[in-house]
Each structure stands twice: as C-alpha cells, then as structure tokens.
Amino acid sequence: GFLPLQGHVVRNWKVRWFVLLQDKLLYYKIEGGKKEPSPKGRILLDGCTITCPCLEYENRPLLIKLKTKTNTDYFLECCSREERDSWALDITGAIHAGHPVQVQELHRMKNSFKLLENISLHNIVERMYDSSTGIKLTRNLDQGNRYKETFTGSALVDWLISNSFAVSRFEAVTLASMLMDENFLRPVGVRSTEATRSSDPSEKFLDDSTALYMFAESSKKNTSSKEEVHFNISELSGTVVKQGFLVKQGHKRKNWKVRKFVLRADPAFLHYYDPTKEDNKPVGGFSLRGCLVSALEDNGVPAGVKGNVQGNLFKIITKNDVHYYIQASSKAERVQWIEAIKPLT
C-alpha cells in the first residue's frame, strides 16, 4: 500500500508504494499513475527495530519508525491508527518470523484493550471540551514555565473513570495514550514530554499530578480569517467514515498524484490532502450531494484519462459536472470506496 516516507538526504516526504516481504520492505516510485517495475529502495528487516507509535514529529502523529541494524532510520506515515497498527503488527511479525512466541504476544497486546462500543475518540474529546462537565483547565507551573489551559495526567485519568470511559486506571492511561497518538492531546513541560520517548507504550502517558497536558488544538491558532474558519467548520465537522491513500488525476495538467482522501458524513464531503506537506489542510474537496460514482473498466484507458495508469479506476461526477478520476490500489479497495460513497450522494 501507499505510505509517505521521509527522505534520507533531503528530509522531505515522498509517497511510495510499499510491499512487505518475509525479510525486507520494498518501496517503489509512482510515475504517471503506475508503479515503476524496479524498487526505489529496500529496508532489510534482519536486526531491525520498530517504534510504534512514534511521536518524534508533532504534526505527524501516525508514524512508524524503523531502525536498521546499520542505524539507518526510516519514518513511515499512515492514514489512521488502525492502518498504522496493522502495518506495525505485520512488519514486527516479519522481523520476528523465527520467534512465534513473540508474534503471539504482539497479537495479545493488540487485542488487550478495546474502546467500548459506540464510543469514539472524537466523542470523548467533545465531552472533555464541555464547559460544565468537561475536564477543568487550569494554569500550571513546570520548570519555571507557566502554562495556560492545561490539566494533569492524574486529573485526566480521574475524569475518564468518573465519566465511565474506563473502569480502571490502566484502561484510562491506555485511552489517554490513544488520544495522544491521534493528536487530540499533547504533552506540556519536561516530564510529560520526556515520557513520550519511552519505548513502552504504557509509559508514554503519565498518571501523575506533575505531568501536564493540553488540547493539541490549543496550540494551533493559525487560521487566517473568520471566513476560512467558517468554511472549514462547515465542511470538516462531519463524522469520518473512511480514509486512505488513493491516486488522483489533476484537473489542469492531467498528471497523477497520491493523495490522502477523507470521506465524511453529516455533512457529506470528500476531501483530499497532500501527504507530503506538513500542514494538515485539504488541498481540495467537494460535497457529495448529487454526485454520481462508478467503476471504470480496466481494459483500455477511458476517455478523459491521461497517462499509463495502473487500473482499478473509478469516477466521481459532481452535480456541477466536474469529473474526478481516481485509482485505488486494488479492485477490492475500489469496491469499498464506491460502496462507502454511494449512500452519501
């Protein structure tokens, strides 16, 4: 599948097509909408160590870090926590292929804690923001620095338990770590920031009255105008139904670019992002009301499509008669996207 990868010489981000084999992870360049025949590079898994979640980049909370036995670091970014955990589990399984007991332990840890049914991380954060029943924000002092609108780790654990999101302090710490992984919360001050570098996921969030945290959005005051805020809220407030990397044909130059697509309902919008950029703002999007979506045959290149494409194409026509041509990575993925989009049109 597609994953953004950070370069070694120029530290920019490029989207590559990754293939996991038993002893190596290959990645390919996409040209003109088609995977090149030879790998652009390979990551040898023998002696490799994996860090997941990796919190070294604040604007990229869904990273996997691989360190080879020659001490070369690779950073891979995923679309969602579920996708990240799936990749991490499969890569770790390949690294420890000769040690089945370790692989079984990984599966056990992965399934050891699950969110209660009908509760989402978004709902928890909304409840935390509530002015009357949410978590209390206070001024706190850490290492001589004064922070506004923060809360302690132990206060959040207490709040999660009292609001029935967790039944034990261990579950509450796990849930708080998930909120950090998804970039809803961020550590503030020396103690909580240093804890995020721990190799043990259960120690990244501290159930402690001296560890400080805040809402991640509190530090992002970079909207340029009231009009832009209104525009973003109206389109980006819907529930995320599906997200993933797809290849999209441009409207002007007709070239193909990998984009991260996010499908939302209520209101129904499909937005796409440039995964190589640091900011998390859409580069385009449209309302799905009145749209037509359909699969395109793989035998031959349909009219309106340029380039030597890989296949698995589908088309979305907006009610304003704008045509979007998109490639999925497989027939199954194309079917999943079409079935997710159709009910929202």
Short mmCIF file of N, CA, C and O in Angstrom, two decimals, residues 156-215:
data_model
loop_
_atom_site.label_atom_id
_atom_site.label_comp_id
_atom_site.label_asym_id
_atom_site.label_seq_id
_atom_site.Cartn_x
_atom_site.Cartn_y
_atom_site.Cartn_z
N LEU A 156 -6.83 13.79 34.25
CA LEU A 156 -7.48 13.19 33.08
C LEU A 156 -7.88 11.74 33.36
O LEU A 156 -8.97 11.31 32.99
N VAL A 157 -7.02 10.99 34.03
CA VAL A 157 -7.36 9.61 34.38
C VAL A 157 -8.61 9.58 35.26
O VAL A 157 -9.54 8.80 35.04
N ASP A 158 -8.65 10.47 36.27
CA ASP A 158 -9.83 10.55 37.14
C ASP A 158 -11.08 10.88 36.34
O ASP A 158 -12.15 10.30 36.56
N TRP A 159 -10.96 11.82 35.41
CA TRP A 159 -12.12 12.25 34.61
C TRP A 159 -12.62 11.12 33.72
O TRP A 159 -13.83 10.90 33.61
N LEU A 160 -11.71 10.39 33.07
CA LEU A 160 -12.13 9.28 32.20
C LEU A 160 -12.87 8.20 32.99
O LEU A 160 -13.86 7.64 32.51
N ILE A 161 -12.40 7.91 34.19
CA ILE A 161 -13.06 6.89 35.01
C ILE A 161 -14.42 7.38 35.51
O ILE A 161 -15.42 6.66 35.44
N SER A 162 -14.47 8.63 35.98
CA SER A 162 -15.73 9.16 36.52
C SER A 162 -16.80 9.31 35.46
O SER A 162 -18.00 9.31 35.76
N ASN A 163 -16.39 9.44 34.18
CA ASN A 163 -17.35 9.55 33.08
C ASN A 163 -17.58 8.22 32.37
O ASN A 163 -18.11 8.17 31.26
N SER A 164 -17.11 7.13 33.01
CA SER A 164 -17.38 5.74 32.55
C SER A 164 -16.77 5.42 31.19
O SER A 164 -17.25 4.54 30.48
N PHE A 165 -15.68 6.13 30.81
CA PHE A 165 -14.96 5.76 29.60
C PHE A 165 -13.95 4.64 29.87
O PHE A 165 -13.46 4.00 28.94
N ALA A 166 -13.60 4.44 31.12
CA ALA A 166 -12.67 3.38 31.52
C ALA A 166 -13.07 2.90 32.92
O ALA A 166 -13.67 3.65 33.69
N VAL A 167 -12.74 1.64 33.22
CA VAL A 167 -13.12 1.08 34.52
C VAL A 167 -11.93 0.96 35.46
O VAL A 167 -12.11 0.66 36.64
N SER A 168 -10.73 1.18 34.96
CA SER A 168 -9.54 1.10 35.80
C SER A 168 -8.56 2.18 35.37
O SER A 168 -8.66 2.74 34.28
N ARG A 169 -7.59 2.45 36.22
CA ARG A 169 -6.58 3.46 35.89
C ARG A 169 -5.71 2.98 34.73
O ARG A 169 -5.27 3.78 33.91
N PHE A 170 -5.48 1.66 34.62
CA PHE A 170 -4.71 1.13 33.50
C PHE A 170 -5.44 1.40 32.18
O PHE A 170 -4.85 1.85 31.20
N GLU A 171 -6.76 1.12 32.15
CA GLU A 171 -7.54 1.38 30.93
C GLU A 171 -7.55 2.87 30.60
O GLU A 171 -7.47 3.26 29.44
N ALA A 172 -7.68 3.71 31.65
CA ALA A 172 -7.71 5.16 31.42
C ALA A 172 -6.38 5.67 30.85
O ALA A 172 -6.36 6.52 29.96
N VAL A 173 -5.26 5.14 31.35
CA VAL A 173 -3.95 5.52 30.82
C VAL A 173 -3.82 5.08 29.36
O VAL A 173 -3.31 5.83 28.51
N THR A 174 -4.29 3.86 29.06
CA THR A 174 -4.26 3.37 27.67
C THR A 174 -5.08 4.26 26.76
O THR A 174 -4.67 4.61 25.65
N LEU A 175 -6.27 4.64 27.25
CA LEU A 175 -7.15 5.50 26.46
C LEU A 175 -6.54 6.89 26.27
O LEU A 175 -6.58 7.45 25.17
N ALA A 176 -5.92 7.43 27.31
CA ALA A 176 -5.26 8.74 27.19
C ALA A 176 -4.10 8.68 26.20
O ALA A 176 -3.86 9.63 25.44
N SER A 177 -3.37 7.54 26.19
CA SER A 177 -2.28 7.36 25.22
C SER A 177 -2.82 7.36 23.79
O SER A 177 -2.20 7.90 22.87
N MET A 178 -4.00 6.73 23.60
CA MET A 178 -4.62 6.72 22.27
C MET A 178 -5.00 8.14 21.84
O MET A 178 -4.83 8.51 20.68
N LEU A 179 -5.49 8.94 22.78
CA LEU A 179 -5.82 10.34 22.46
C LEU A 179 -4.57 11.12 22.06
O LEU A 179 -4.63 11.98 21.17
N MET A 180 -3.44 10.82 22.68
CA MET A 180 -2.18 11.47 22.28
C MET A 180 -1.72 10.98 20.92
O MET A 180 -1.27 11.75 20.08
N ASP A 181 -1.84 9.65 20.68
CA ASP A 181 -1.42 9.08 19.40
C ASP A 181 -2.18 9.72 18.25
O ASP A 181 -1.64 9.92 17.16
N GLU A 182 -3.47 10.02 18.48
CA GLU A 182 -4.32 10.59 17.42
C GLU A 182 -4.22 12.12 17.37
O GLU A 182 -4.96 12.77 16.64
N ASN A 183 -3.29 12.69 18.17
CA ASN A 183 -3.02 14.13 18.15
C ASN A 183 -4.19 14.97 18.67
O ASN A 183 -4.34 16.13 18.28
N PHE A 184 -5.02 14.40 19.55
CA PHE A 184 -6.04 15.19 20.24
C PHE A 184 -5.42 15.92 21.43
O PHE A 184 -5.83 17.02 21.78
N LEU A 185 -4.45 15.28 22.07
CA LEU A 185 -3.77 15.86 23.22
C LEU A 185 -2.27 15.94 22.94
O LEU A 185 -1.76 15.18 22.12
N ARG A 186 -1.59 16.83 23.65
CA ARG A 186 -0.14 16.87 23.53
C ARG A 186 0.48 17.13 24.90
O ARG A 186 -0.12 17.80 25.76
N PRO A 187 1.67 16.60 25.15
CA PRO A 187 2.34 16.82 26.44
C PRO A 187 2.88 18.24 26.54
O PRO A 187 3.23 18.86 25.54
N VAL A 188 2.93 18.75 27.76
CA VAL A 188 3.44 20.09 28.02
C VAL A 188 4.45 19.99 29.15
O VAL A 188 4.18 19.35 30.17
N GLY A 189 5.59 20.61 29.02
CA GLY A 189 6.59 20.58 30.08
C GLY A 189 7.53 19.40 29.95
O GLY A 189 7.35 18.50 29.13
N VAL A 190 8.56 19.42 30.77
CA VAL A 190 9.67 18.47 30.65
C VAL A 190 9.23 17.04 30.94
O VAL A 190 9.49 16.12 30.15
N ARG A 191 8.52 16.82 32.05
CA ARG A 191 8.24 15.45 32.49
C ARG A 191 7.38 14.68 31.50
O ARG A 191 7.70 13.56 31.12
N SER A 192 6.26 15.26 31.08
CA SER A 192 5.36 14.55 30.17
C SER A 192 5.96 14.41 28.78
O SER A 192 5.74 13.41 28.10
N THR A 193 6.74 15.41 28.35
CA THR A 193 7.36 15.33 27.02
C THR A 193 8.41 14.22 26.98
O THR A 193 8.50 13.47 26.01
N GLU A 194 9.21 14.11 28.03
CA GLU A 194 10.23 13.05 28.07
C GLU A 194 9.59 11.67 28.09
O GLU A 194 10.13 10.71 27.54
N ALA A 195 8.42 11.54 28.71
CA ALA A 195 7.75 10.24 28.79
C ALA A 195 7.33 9.73 27.42
O ALA A 195 7.28 8.52 27.19
N THR A 196 7.04 10.64 26.47
CA THR A 196 6.61 10.20 25.14
C THR A 196 7.72 9.47 24.40
O THR A 196 7.46 8.77 23.42
N ARG A 197 8.96 9.63 24.86
CA ARG A 197 10.08 8.95 24.19
C ARG A 197 10.29 7.54 24.72
O ARG A 197 11.18 6.83 24.26
N SER A 198 9.48 7.13 25.67
CA SER A 198 9.62 5.78 26.25
C SER A 198 9.32 4.72 25.20
O SER A 198 8.45 4.89 24.34
N SER A 199 10.05 3.63 25.24
CA SER A 199 9.81 2.52 24.31
C SER A 199 8.59 1.70 24.71
O SER A 199 8.07 0.92 23.91
N ASP A 200 8.12 1.86 25.94
CA ASP A 200 6.96 1.13 26.43
C ASP A 200 5.71 1.98 26.22
O ASP A 200 5.58 3.06 26.82
N PRO A 201 4.76 1.53 25.37
CA PRO A 201 3.56 2.34 25.10
C PRO A 201 2.78 2.70 26.36
O PRO A 201 2.18 3.77 26.43
N SER A 202 2.79 1.83 27.37
CA SER A 202 2.02 2.08 28.59
C SER A 202 2.64 3.17 29.46
O SER A 202 2.03 3.62 30.43
N GLU A 203 3.86 3.60 29.14
CA GLU A 203 4.54 4.63 29.93
C GLU A 203 4.63 5.97 29.22
O GLU A 203 5.24 6.90 29.73
N LYS A 204 3.99 6.10 28.06
CA LYS A 204 4.06 7.34 27.29
C LYS A 204 3.16 8.42 27.90
O LYS A 204 3.42 9.60 27.77
N PHE A 205 2.04 7.99 28.52
CA PHE A 205 1.17 8.92 29.22
C PHE A 205 1.31 8.66 30.71
O PHE A 205 1.25 7.51 31.16
N LEU A 206 1.48 9.73 31.50
CA LEU A 206 1.77 9.57 32.92
C LEU A 206 0.53 9.87 33.77
O LEU A 206 -0.05 10.96 33.67
N ASP A 207 0.15 8.91 34.59
CA ASP A 207 -0.91 9.10 35.58
C ASP A 207 -0.26 9.76 36.80
O ASP A 207 0.05 9.12 37.79
N ASP A 208 -0.06 11.07 36.67
CA ASP A 208 0.75 11.78 37.67
C ASP A 208 0.26 13.22 37.79
O ASP A 208 -0.13 13.84 36.80
N SER A 209 0.31 13.77 39.00
CA SER A 209 -0.16 15.14 39.24
C SER A 209 0.86 16.19 38.83
O SER A 209 0.58 17.39 38.86
N THR A 210 2.08 15.76 38.43
CA THR A 210 3.10 16.73 37.98
C THR A 210 3.32 16.68 36.47
O THR A 210 4.11 17.45 35.93
N ALA A 211 2.63 15.75 35.78
CA ALA A 211 2.74 15.66 34.32
C ALA A 211 1.61 16.49 33.70
O ALA A 211 0.44 16.30 34.04
N LEU A 212 1.96 17.41 32.81
CA LEU A 212 0.98 18.34 32.25
C LEU A 212 0.65 18.01 30.80
O LEU A 212 1.52 17.60 30.02
N TYR A 213 -0.63 18.25 30.44
CA TYR A 213 -1.11 18.01 29.08
C TYR A 213 -2.09 19.13 28.70
O TYR A 213 -2.61 19.83 29.56
N MET A 214 -2.31 19.27 27.40
CA MET A 214 -3.27 20.24 26.90
C MET A 214 -3.90 19.73 25.62
O MET A 214 -3.40 18.76 25.01
N PHE A 215 -5.00 20.34 25.19
CA PHE A 215 -5.59 20.00 23.90
C PHE A 215 -4.64 20.44 22.80
O PHE A 215 -4.11 21.55 22.84
#
